[in-house]
Amino acid sequence: MATNSGGADRVTTVSPDSTIDFTVRRMAEKHGAGKVYGIAVVVDDDARVLGILTDGDVRRAYAKDIDFSLPVSEIMVTDPVVLPRDEEPRNILGHLTRQIASKSRLTTNMVGHVVVVDDAGRLEDVIDVVDLLARSGTMSDNVAVYGLGFIGLPLAVTLSNVGHRVYGVDISARVRADIAAGSLGFHEPGLEDMLSIVVENGMLTIHERITEPNCNVHIVAVGTPVSADGVIDERGVIGAAEHIAEVLKRGDLVQLRSTVPVGCTRQRFIRLLEQRSRLTAGVDFFVAFAPERTVEGEALKELRSLPQIVGGLSARCLEKAATFWSTVTNTIVRVDSLEAAEMVKLANNTFRDLSFAFANELAVLCDKHNLDAFAVVEAANEGYPRDRIPKPSPGVGGYCLTKDPLIYDRSIGDGETQRTLGYHGRAANERAAAYPRKVIEHWSASRESPLTELSVLCIGVAFKGYPETNDIRNSTALSFALWAAGAVLSLRVWDAVVSGEALVPHGLEFAEDIRAALAQADAIMLLNNHPAHKIIGVPRVLNEHRKPRLVFDGWHQLDRTELERIPGMTYATMGYSTRR
Ligand SMILES: NC(=O)c1ccc[n+]([C@@H]2O[C@H](COP(=O)([O-])OP(=O)(O)OC[C@H]3O[C@@H](n4cnc5c(N)ncnc54)[C@H](O)[C@@H]3O)[C@@H](O)[C@H]2O)c1
């Protein structure tokens, strides 16, 4: 049996004379992608397994007031469930069942992890039971994932990692080449490591097309962009449906995961699948809508922890899809129909965008009164137990929040002239995105020095800083930088994650030396919330190199009082600026 990844390196190990306290602290440490949490293995000097300590054992010891300065050998479980390294996948289930039955202290649902050992009983790995069952073939499928972008690739890698044999499909030669080279076009912590493991062990292969009917599950994760005039581009979904129809066979499960308008799965996706394959949905093959709700930068973690929404064409379709997703995450939320699942996804993102829209509209109103909008929101939330107001921001960017509310808006139906709150929220966020430009224009006019004489430094160009990403799609910071590049004397950009190379196609110059760039700039615009902005020493550098300056602190990351003490400084943030 092949083990998961770095094997014993992923596991917390301690010697039998380590104290319980030391062992618990080691278990709580974070290290490396793929770390096995919730268990420590007690080993001798030769790495032979002597026992284990699980989170449950720690809880029980605590409840019994056991002294945590005692050696861990006092409370470790000395007969853990173990699996020989070379066990045949088809024998794994039988082997485990027999062992669990022979240990009267255990029931099946109490075993979360299995220790894998070599012939001499030395630790090889610790494997999550769900992963193990998936790998034993009892829960694994041949899955095709269509679209290997920000969403499809982490999904394909995760599905391979839990034991499915995955065929990743993308029509873009560049995307396929990047994946083959292991150099991803985007930043997702842990993804590169996991990708190399599942490619190496053959669980994930990359294709332009699937030509044989060898997959029984098909998942569509292609992009669904929306144009500036609000038209939803469903060509990726249509292309994927045509492709699937060529290899679709009886018993297959087809799932749409891309964000689409309500009704798209039934009215266009299924219709096309049926027309092209001559099979009947719900009878010959199963269909479900299972939306993606992970956040970029935490996708691998959230794929395994977020509840998965599932809506089926029929009750059988729903159950098929729910069983499939239970190999990935513990909580499945079944909804009544395909349309309900489509709507849940739109509701989540539209509500999120709208809540930011409120905070951002408030910031624009604060501007009329020269009020620091962050201070207003903080005061409103202080100790108040109802409905927290989010922090304002210079707009809301990114791939999803800029389009999903518009997809929601269009779900109102063709010919309907009324606009939804989704649409109006977008408009409020667009107004907030224009605010940094208003600030610098106002400052330059108030000093009677034209924009064309200013050096400007933009800090943070990815569409968000936390969780960090290098995604600049629909970034409001990028839009500002592109405008400024054509309006001011010189513009430089710095980002903690986005590389200078990624900015070349946009004609933007990266500030390699951030402190030198700070010292030189007349206006410094902090445009996303990456935590690194707090530690690059903005106030110190500006204090050492005094001159008349503007600092626009778009996410309130700096100390306003400290900055305002520096002679010549104009400090601005959302709301607090243009009326001075
Ligand atoms: N990015 C996010 O954070 C996020 C979060 C939740 C949901 N979503 C949704 O997930 C979907 C995918 O988003 P993304 O950010 O991964 O997009 P993306 O543009 O990064 O990736 C889409 C990929 O699909 C490929 N593709 C297009 N048509 C294809 C076809 N017919 N067959 C195979 N491949 C095809 C493209 O070449 C591209 O590589 C969208 O509907 C999006 O709204 C995205």
XYZ file of C-alpha atoms and ligand atoms in Angstrom:
624
model
C 0.000 0.000 0.000
C 1.451 3.380 -1.005
C 1.375 5.892 1.821
C 0.100 9.397 1.521
C 3.067 11.722 1.309
C 6.076 12.558 3.390
C 5.140 9.565 5.614
C 6.606 9.697 9.105
C 7.729 13.328 8.583
C 4.093 14.417 8.794
C 3.580 12.757 12.150
C 4.293 14.062 15.658
C 6.590 11.557 17.365
C 7.859 11.533 20.941
C 9.920 9.192 23.117
C 8.178 7.266 25.931
C 9.843 9.354 28.650
C 8.602 12.675 27.205
C 6.149 14.329 29.549
C 2.453 14.432 28.674
C 2.708 18.230 28.698
C 5.551 18.194 26.152
C 3.664 15.716 23.962
C 0.473 17.817 23.945
C 2.439 20.935 23.029
C 4.170 19.080 20.175
C 0.756 17.897 18.931
C -0.446 21.510 18.846
C 2.522 22.777 16.806
C 1.921 23.679 13.198
C 4.354 22.396 10.630
C 4.432 21.460 6.984
C 1.683 20.782 4.470
C -0.133 17.544 5.147
C 0.672 17.337 8.870
C -1.363 14.692 10.685
C -3.218 16.404 13.535
C -4.890 14.906 16.566
C -2.362 12.161 17.275
C 1.204 11.661 18.527
C 3.071 8.377 18.054
C 5.374 7.201 20.829
C 8.470 5.547 19.345
C 11.736 4.061 20.611
C 15.201 5.116 19.401
C 14.783 2.874 16.374
C 11.406 4.450 15.396
C 9.512 1.310 16.512
C 5.947 2.129 17.537
C 5.359 1.731 21.301
C 1.994 3.439 21.512
C -0.097 6.447 20.548
C -1.728 9.424 22.224
C -4.802 10.960 20.592
C -6.750 14.152 21.297
C -9.381 11.933 22.975
C -6.777 10.373 25.300
C -5.618 13.883 26.284
C -9.189 14.949 27.082
C -9.780 11.853 29.197
C -6.488 12.354 31.082
C -7.408 15.975 31.761
C -10.860 15.007 33.043
C -9.217 12.509 35.431
C -6.833 15.223 36.742
C -3.788 13.241 35.635
C -0.535 15.106 36.250
C 0.741 16.276 32.838
C 4.341 16.232 34.064
C 4.215 12.398 34.087
C 5.834 10.490 31.195
C 3.525 9.958 28.218
C 4.109 6.186 28.563
C 1.817 6.345 31.622
C -1.270 7.099 29.561
C -0.443 6.120 25.963
C -2.498 3.460 24.197
C -0.164 0.530 23.734
C -2.211 -1.461 21.215
C -3.130 1.001 18.446
C -4.755 -0.100 15.215
C -1.847 -0.715 12.858
C -1.577 -1.641 9.227
C 1.424 -3.311 7.578
C 3.016 -1.099 4.929
C 2.596 -3.680 2.197
C -1.051 -4.556 2.798
C -2.934 -5.024 -0.488
C -5.546 -2.255 -0.937
C -8.354 -4.804 -1.317
C -7.454 -6.384 2.064
C -7.308 -3.136 4.055
C -10.939 -3.054 5.110
C -10.963 -6.683 6.306
C -7.713 -6.210 8.168
C -9.003 -3.153 10.008
C -12.381 -4.651 10.824
C -10.730 -7.727 12.365
C -8.346 -5.640 14.477
C -11.073 -3.329 15.726
C -13.271 -6.319 16.622
C -10.397 -7.862 18.615
C -9.950 -4.722 20.730
C -12.863 -4.540 23.090
C -12.144 -0.896 23.969
C -12.905 0.210 20.407
C -15.892 0.699 18.160
C -15.485 1.506 14.460
C -16.425 5.152 14.821
C -13.793 5.682 17.532
C -10.889 5.034 15.169
C -9.846 8.197 13.353
C -6.287 7.236 12.442
C -4.377 4.121 11.537
C -0.638 3.714 12.114
C 1.260 2.207 9.189
C 4.369 0.213 10.108
C 7.125 -1.683 8.299
C 8.060 -5.326 8.872
C 10.032 -4.433 12.007
C 7.140 -2.410 13.474
C 8.824 0.934 12.658
C 6.629 3.952 11.985
C 5.940 4.604 8.284
C 2.959 6.943 8.387
C -0.348 7.729 10.072
C -3.389 7.804 7.828
C -6.841 9.245 8.295
C -9.372 6.409 8.170
C -11.497 8.116 5.498
C -8.418 8.511 3.283
C -7.551 4.919 3.886
C -10.971 3.585 2.958
C -10.929 5.754 -0.151
C -7.572 4.284 -1.096
C -8.753 0.771 -0.401
C -11.128 1.211 -3.308
C -14.283 1.041 -1.209
C -15.097 4.708 -1.770
C -13.047 5.712 -4.797
C -14.203 6.859 -8.210
C -12.648 7.752 -11.529
C -13.306 11.475 -11.632
C -12.866 13.937 -14.496
C -12.495 17.575 -13.419
C -13.080 20.014 -16.308
C -11.294 23.366 -15.796
C -8.054 23.485 -13.778
C -7.953 27.114 -12.644
C -8.058 28.623 -9.168
C -10.916 26.291 -8.255
C -10.555 23.181 -10.423
C -6.916 22.427 -9.637
C -7.163 22.495 -5.809
C -10.287 20.342 -6.174
C -8.583 17.839 -8.514
C -5.603 17.589 -6.159
C -7.811 17.146 -3.083
C -9.921 14.454 -4.754
C -6.734 12.577 -5.729
C -5.419 12.953 -2.223
C -8.492 11.299 -0.706
C -8.109 8.350 -3.054
C -10.043 9.092 -6.233
C -8.307 8.539 -9.555
C -8.578 11.975 -11.162
C -8.360 13.054 -14.794
C -7.784 16.822 -14.871
C -8.985 18.397 -18.121
C -8.227 21.902 -19.366
C -8.540 23.338 -22.863
C -5.684 25.792 -22.242
C -2.284 24.493 -23.352
C -0.628 27.074 -21.079
C -2.511 25.851 -18.017
C -1.609 22.220 -18.804
C 2.057 23.129 -19.377
C 2.231 25.103 -16.110
C 0.797 22.162 -14.177
C 3.203 19.732 -15.869
C 6.100 22.012 -14.905
C 4.746 22.283 -11.345
C 4.809 26.085 -11.676
C 1.278 27.225 -11.022
C -0.005 30.503 -12.388
C -1.466 31.306 -8.970
C -0.652 31.191 -5.282
C -2.480 28.655 -3.120
C -0.561 27.641 0.012
C 0.308 23.915 0.040
C -0.982 23.267 -3.478
C 2.369 22.836 -5.240
C 3.551 20.231 -2.713
C 0.307 18.279 -2.849
C 0.214 18.475 -6.649
C 3.674 16.969 -7.005
C 2.699 14.096 -4.693
C -0.521 13.135 -6.490
C 1.052 13.497 -9.941
C 3.996 11.371 -8.857
C 1.823 8.617 -7.410
C -0.323 8.586 -10.536
C -3.591 9.597 -8.837
C -3.855 12.755 -10.996
C -3.154 12.971 -14.719
C -3.655 16.042 -16.926
C -5.441 15.972 -20.314
C -6.680 18.200 -23.094
C -9.612 15.853 -23.687
C -10.993 12.626 -22.285
C -11.340 10.211 -25.165
C -12.351 6.994 -23.406
C -15.448 6.500 -21.226
C -13.275 5.668 -18.217
C -14.667 8.203 -15.709
C -17.829 7.627 -13.705
C -17.915 11.098 -12.110
C -17.616 14.362 -14.090
C -17.210 17.738 -12.360
C -17.324 21.022 -14.247
C -15.246 23.848 -12.676
C -14.738 26.119 -15.686
C -14.822 29.915 -15.459
C -18.119 31.822 -15.808
C -17.002 35.436 -16.331
C -19.395 38.357 -16.629
C -18.685 41.126 -19.147
C -18.725 44.838 -18.245
C -22.287 45.101 -19.597
C -23.452 42.279 -17.331
C -23.591 39.426 -19.857
C -22.709 36.025 -18.368
C -20.299 33.997 -20.486
C -21.491 30.383 -20.316
C -19.267 29.155 -23.160
C -17.016 27.209 -20.768
C -20.017 25.385 -19.267
C -21.437 24.651 -22.716
C -18.040 23.444 -23.997
C -17.653 21.145 -20.992
C -21.188 19.716 -21.455
C -20.434 18.938 -25.113
C -17.204 17.238 -24.091
C -18.830 15.159 -21.335
C -21.634 14.064 -23.665
C -19.040 12.319 -25.874
C -17.861 10.038 -23.054
C -20.978 9.872 -20.879
C -22.280 6.400 -20.070
C -25.079 4.863 -18.033
C -24.608 5.257 -14.267
C -22.273 8.272 -14.465
C -22.671 11.231 -12.102
C -22.288 14.698 -13.666
C -21.869 17.699 -11.361
C -21.739 21.386 -12.161
C -19.587 23.383 -9.720
C -19.065 26.682 -11.554
C -21.175 29.614 -10.367
C -24.150 29.999 -12.751
C -27.508 31.807 -12.898
C -30.420 29.988 -11.282
C -31.850 27.514 -13.801
C -28.688 27.105 -15.890
C -28.005 23.495 -14.801
C -31.491 22.272 -15.751
C -32.251 24.484 -18.738
C -28.938 24.534 -20.582
C -26.419 22.102 -19.093
C -28.686 19.049 -18.788
C -30.538 19.792 -22.014
C -27.273 19.792 -23.948
C -25.983 16.661 -22.215
C -29.193 14.817 -23.127
C -29.276 16.063 -26.717
C -25.666 15.159 -27.422
C -25.450 11.858 -25.525
C -28.963 10.577 -26.265
C -29.152 9.497 -22.629
C -31.777 10.708 -20.150
C -30.777 12.648 -17.060
C -32.129 11.175 -13.841
C -32.710 7.833 -15.571
C -29.493 6.901 -17.402
C -27.147 9.256 -15.612
C -27.225 11.360 -12.454
C -26.917 15.157 -12.232
C -26.212 17.457 -9.290
C -25.176 21.028 -8.625
C -22.478 21.227 -5.921
C -21.178 24.811 -5.618
C -17.649 25.785 -4.719
C -17.526 28.110 -1.703
C -13.858 28.065 -0.719
C -11.844 31.237 -0.355
C -8.690 31.705 -2.426
C -5.650 31.235 -0.200
C -7.370 28.669 2.048
C -8.881 26.427 -0.626
C -7.163 23.193 0.399
C -8.186 23.591 4.026
C -11.735 24.685 3.268
C -12.396 21.929 0.732
C -12.026 19.482 3.629
C -13.813 21.549 6.260
C -16.627 23.625 4.713
C -20.076 22.051 4.513
C -20.754 20.981 0.921
C -24.075 22.158 -0.512
C -25.635 19.600 -2.864
C -28.814 19.793 -4.959
C -29.854 16.939 -7.253
C -32.097 16.505 -10.264
C -33.840 13.757 -8.258
C -33.549 12.179 -4.821
C -31.289 9.458 -6.267
C -29.081 12.047 -7.949
C -28.842 13.914 -4.646
C -27.826 10.812 -2.707
C -25.237 9.802 -5.329
C -23.640 13.240 -5.145
C -23.852 13.407 -1.337
C -22.071 10.045 -1.054
C -19.361 11.303 -3.387
C -18.744 14.523 -1.383
C -18.696 12.630 1.903
C -15.274 11.312 0.807
C -14.056 14.926 0.941
C -15.814 16.675 3.822
C -17.771 15.692 6.922
C -20.831 17.891 6.460
C -23.146 17.594 3.474
C -26.030 20.065 3.229
C -28.741 18.577 1.025
C -31.088 21.095 -0.601
C -34.338 20.441 -2.457
C -33.335 21.044 -6.047
C -30.624 22.021 -8.498
C -31.975 25.576 -8.408
C -31.816 25.782 -4.596
C -28.135 24.799 -4.709
C -27.441 27.359 -7.446
C -29.210 30.017 -5.363
C -27.299 29.178 -2.164
C -24.002 29.961 -3.863
C -25.325 33.253 -5.258
C -26.876 34.135 -1.896
C -23.577 33.647 -0.042
C -21.546 35.871 -2.330
C -24.226 38.495 -2.944
C -24.856 38.876 0.773
C -21.116 39.187 1.379
C -20.697 41.822 -1.320
C -23.754 43.692 -0.017
C -22.473 43.767 3.551
C -19.230 45.321 2.277
C -21.300 47.688 0.121
C -23.001 49.018 3.237
C -19.685 49.662 5.002
C -18.273 51.263 1.858
C -21.298 53.470 1.272
C -20.994 54.532 4.904
C -17.346 55.457 4.204
C -18.359 57.604 1.253
C -20.945 59.346 3.488
C -18.288 59.794 6.181
C -16.236 61.660 3.590
C -18.895 64.375 3.459
C -18.191 65.025 7.155
C -14.463 64.212 7.133
C -15.004 61.287 9.492
C -12.652 58.344 9.788
C -15.034 55.572 8.691
C -13.012 52.894 10.496
C -13.376 54.766 13.778
C -17.134 55.119 13.161
C -17.544 51.394 12.439
C -15.375 50.414 15.402
C -17.491 52.562 17.727
C -20.717 51.138 16.270
C -19.522 47.569 16.860
C -17.948 48.115 20.296
C -19.737 45.824 22.753
C -22.863 45.884 20.592
C -24.234 42.349 20.366
C -26.188 42.661 17.101
C -25.155 42.651 13.413
C -21.516 43.674 13.211
C -20.705 46.123 10.436
C -17.722 45.030 8.315
C -14.686 47.261 7.917
C -14.852 49.647 4.960
C -12.431 49.204 2.050
C -11.425 50.999 -1.124
C -13.847 48.907 -3.188
C -14.360 45.146 -3.414
C -12.492 43.300 -6.147
C -11.633 39.748 -7.175
C -13.115 37.263 -9.551
C -16.216 36.236 -7.617
C -17.633 39.153 -5.636
C -17.488 41.419 -8.681
C -19.594 39.082 -10.777
C -21.700 36.771 -8.599
C -24.051 39.582 -7.444
C -24.608 40.368 -11.124
C -25.361 36.701 -11.839
C -27.782 36.849 -8.897
C -29.269 40.012 -10.386
C -29.796 38.320 -13.762
C -31.469 35.356 -12.049
C -34.492 37.662 -11.746
C -35.293 36.588 -15.326
C -35.146 37.872 -18.873
C -37.199 40.936 -19.637
C -37.400 42.012 -15.990
C -36.339 45.656 -15.687
C -36.236 45.849 -11.908
C -32.723 45.585 -10.410
C -31.933 43.636 -7.244
C -29.942 44.659 -4.176
C -27.106 42.621 -5.694
C -26.877 45.153 -8.509
C -27.123 48.170 -6.225
C -24.516 46.746 -3.853
C -22.110 46.387 -6.764
C -22.683 50.027 -7.682
C -21.903 51.139 -4.089
C -18.687 49.105 -4.125
C -17.694 50.629 -7.466
C -18.146 54.106 -5.954
C -15.890 53.135 -3.039
C -13.285 51.835 -5.524
C -13.114 55.338 -7.028
C -12.367 56.865 -3.599
C -8.509 56.552 -3.604
C -8.433 58.444 -6.894
C -10.598 61.186 -5.383
C -8.205 61.388 -2.413
C -5.048 61.868 -4.446
C -6.743 64.318 -6.818
C -7.971 66.367 -3.867
C -4.558 66.336 -2.173
C -2.757 67.375 -5.326
C -5.271 70.204 -5.948
C -5.047 71.427 -2.330
C -1.240 71.701 -2.642
C -1.500 73.276 -6.072
C 0.945 70.702 -7.403
C -0.363 68.860 -10.425
C -0.635 65.078 -10.547
C 1.854 65.072 -13.390
C 4.584 66.122 -10.925
C 3.930 63.391 -8.346
C 5.776 60.135 -7.660
C 3.317 57.563 -6.417
C 3.850 54.199 -4.710
C 0.985 51.681 -4.595
C 1.303 49.043 -1.883
C -0.795 45.883 -2.342
C -2.089 45.160 -5.814
C -3.642 41.670 -5.418
C -7.425 41.876 -5.082
C -7.075 41.119 -1.367
C -4.225 40.803 1.080
C -5.709 38.300 3.499
C -5.925 35.327 3.090
C -3.062 36.172 0.794
C -3.290 35.605 -2.941
C -1.514 36.723 -6.091
C -4.827 36.982 -7.962
C -5.130 40.393 -9.635
C -8.337 39.625 -11.530
C -10.754 42.547 -11.098
C -8.471 44.060 -8.461
C -9.577 47.564 -7.521
C -5.943 48.277 -6.536
C -4.804 47.278 -10.033
C -7.445 49.550 -11.599
C -6.179 52.445 -9.488
C -2.553 51.704 -10.434
C -3.413 51.546 -14.136
C -5.200 54.888 -13.912
C -2.324 56.458 -11.924
C 0.284 55.127 -14.390
C -1.237 57.399 -17.017
C -1.863 60.359 -14.708
C 1.213 60.917 -12.518
C 4.908 61.546 -13.099
C 6.097 58.133 -11.925
C 4.386 55.136 -10.456
C 5.783 52.092 -8.715
C 3.944 49.143 -7.260
C 4.846 46.767 -4.448
C 3.019 43.621 -3.348
C 3.926 40.978 -0.772
C 2.754 38.129 -3.036
C 2.309 39.329 -6.632
C 5.612 39.166 -8.546
C 7.084 41.954 -10.643
C 6.847 39.591 -13.617
C 3.056 39.403 -13.300
C 2.873 43.195 -13.555
C 4.955 43.459 -16.739
C 1.993 42.772 -19.082
C 0.218 45.683 -17.389
C 3.184 47.995 -17.975
C 3.671 48.535 -14.222
C 7.059 48.888 -12.548
C 7.676 46.816 -9.406
C 9.441 48.544 -6.488
C 12.222 46.041 -5.743
C 13.454 48.041 -2.751
C 10.314 48.955 -0.817
C 12.089 51.229 1.691
C 13.879 53.241 -1.026
C 10.560 53.539 -2.865
C 8.839 54.767 0.318
C 11.528 57.366 0.932
C 11.186 58.706 -2.584
C 7.373 58.730 -3.122
C 5.184 61.824 -2.706
C 2.013 59.777 -2.323
C 1.800 56.304 -0.804
C -1.401 54.391 -1.405
C -2.041 51.228 0.674
C -4.681 49.423 -1.317
C -5.120 45.946 0.132
C -4.968 44.396 3.606
C -1.871 42.182 3.460
C -0.545 41.917 7.055
C 3.020 42.574 5.788
C 2.097 46.248 5.330
C 2.148 46.668 9.078
C 5.749 45.512 9.379
C 7.564 47.186 6.493
C 8.160 50.216 8.715
C 6.211 52.871 6.797
C 6.137 55.496 9.642
C 9.828 55.012 10.463
C 11.023 55.399 6.852
C 8.782 58.426 6.277
C 9.966 60.046 9.495
C 13.589 59.578 8.420
C 12.899 61.106 4.995
C 10.551 63.992 5.718
C 8.814 65.909 2.946
C 5.219 66.917 2.129
C 3.446 63.637 1.589
C 0.143 61.850 1.334
C -0.389 58.435 2.910
C -3.701 56.838 1.976
C -4.168 53.991 4.462
C -7.029 52.242 2.654
C -7.413 49.419 5.228
C -6.468 51.333 8.390
C -3.327 49.282 8.972
C -1.069 52.088 10.185
C -1.061 54.249 13.293
C -2.765 57.507 12.298
C -1.478 59.458 15.333
C 2.108 58.389 14.693
C 1.918 59.395 11.041
C 0.168 62.703 11.694
C 3.028 63.673 14.020
C 5.479 63.659 11.083
C 5.858 67.177 9.676
C 4.445 67.631 6.169
C 2.302 64.496 6.410
C -1.279 64.251 5.170
C -2.852 61.054 6.457
C -6.004 59.823 4.731
C -8.217 56.798 5.062
C -11.747 55.858 3.998
C -13.907 58.920 4.753
C -11.131 60.911 6.393
C -9.562 62.937 3.659
C -11.072 65.109 1.029
C -12.783 67.672 3.259
C -9.510 68.879 4.754
N -11.848 31.836 -7.772
C -12.607 31.658 -6.698
O -12.245 32.017 -5.576
C -13.951 30.954 -6.806
C -14.609 30.606 -5.625
C -15.815 29.939 -5.709
C -16.364 29.660 -6.959
N -15.709 30.028 -8.103
C -16.327 29.688 -9.383
O -15.619 28.576 -9.919
C -15.575 28.666 -11.341
C -14.127 28.596 -11.788
O -13.441 29.744 -11.306
P -11.850 29.858 -11.405
O -11.476 31.028 -10.559
O -11.224 28.538 -11.123
O -11.678 30.200 -12.956
P -10.330 30.146 -13.818
O -10.527 31.082 -14.941
O -9.142 30.305 -12.912
O -10.267 28.654 -14.376
C -11.131 28.137 -15.327
C -10.351 27.135 -16.176
O -11.298 26.472 -17.017
C -10.666 26.214 -18.256
N -11.739 25.928 -19.233
C -12.604 26.788 -19.827
N -13.472 26.107 -20.617
C -13.165 24.803 -20.489
C -13.719 23.602 -21.017
N -14.773 23.620 -21.837
N -13.150 22.415 -20.683
C -12.070 22.378 -19.850
N -11.504 23.483 -19.326
C -12.049 24.673 -19.618
C -9.848 27.456 -18.525
O -8.810 27.231 -19.460
C -9.322 27.782 -17.113
O -8.062 27.200 -16.897
C -16.278 29.980 -11.711
O -17.617 29.730 -12.038
C -16.188 30.785 -10.434
O -17.232 31.731 -10.331
C -14.508 30.652 -8.048
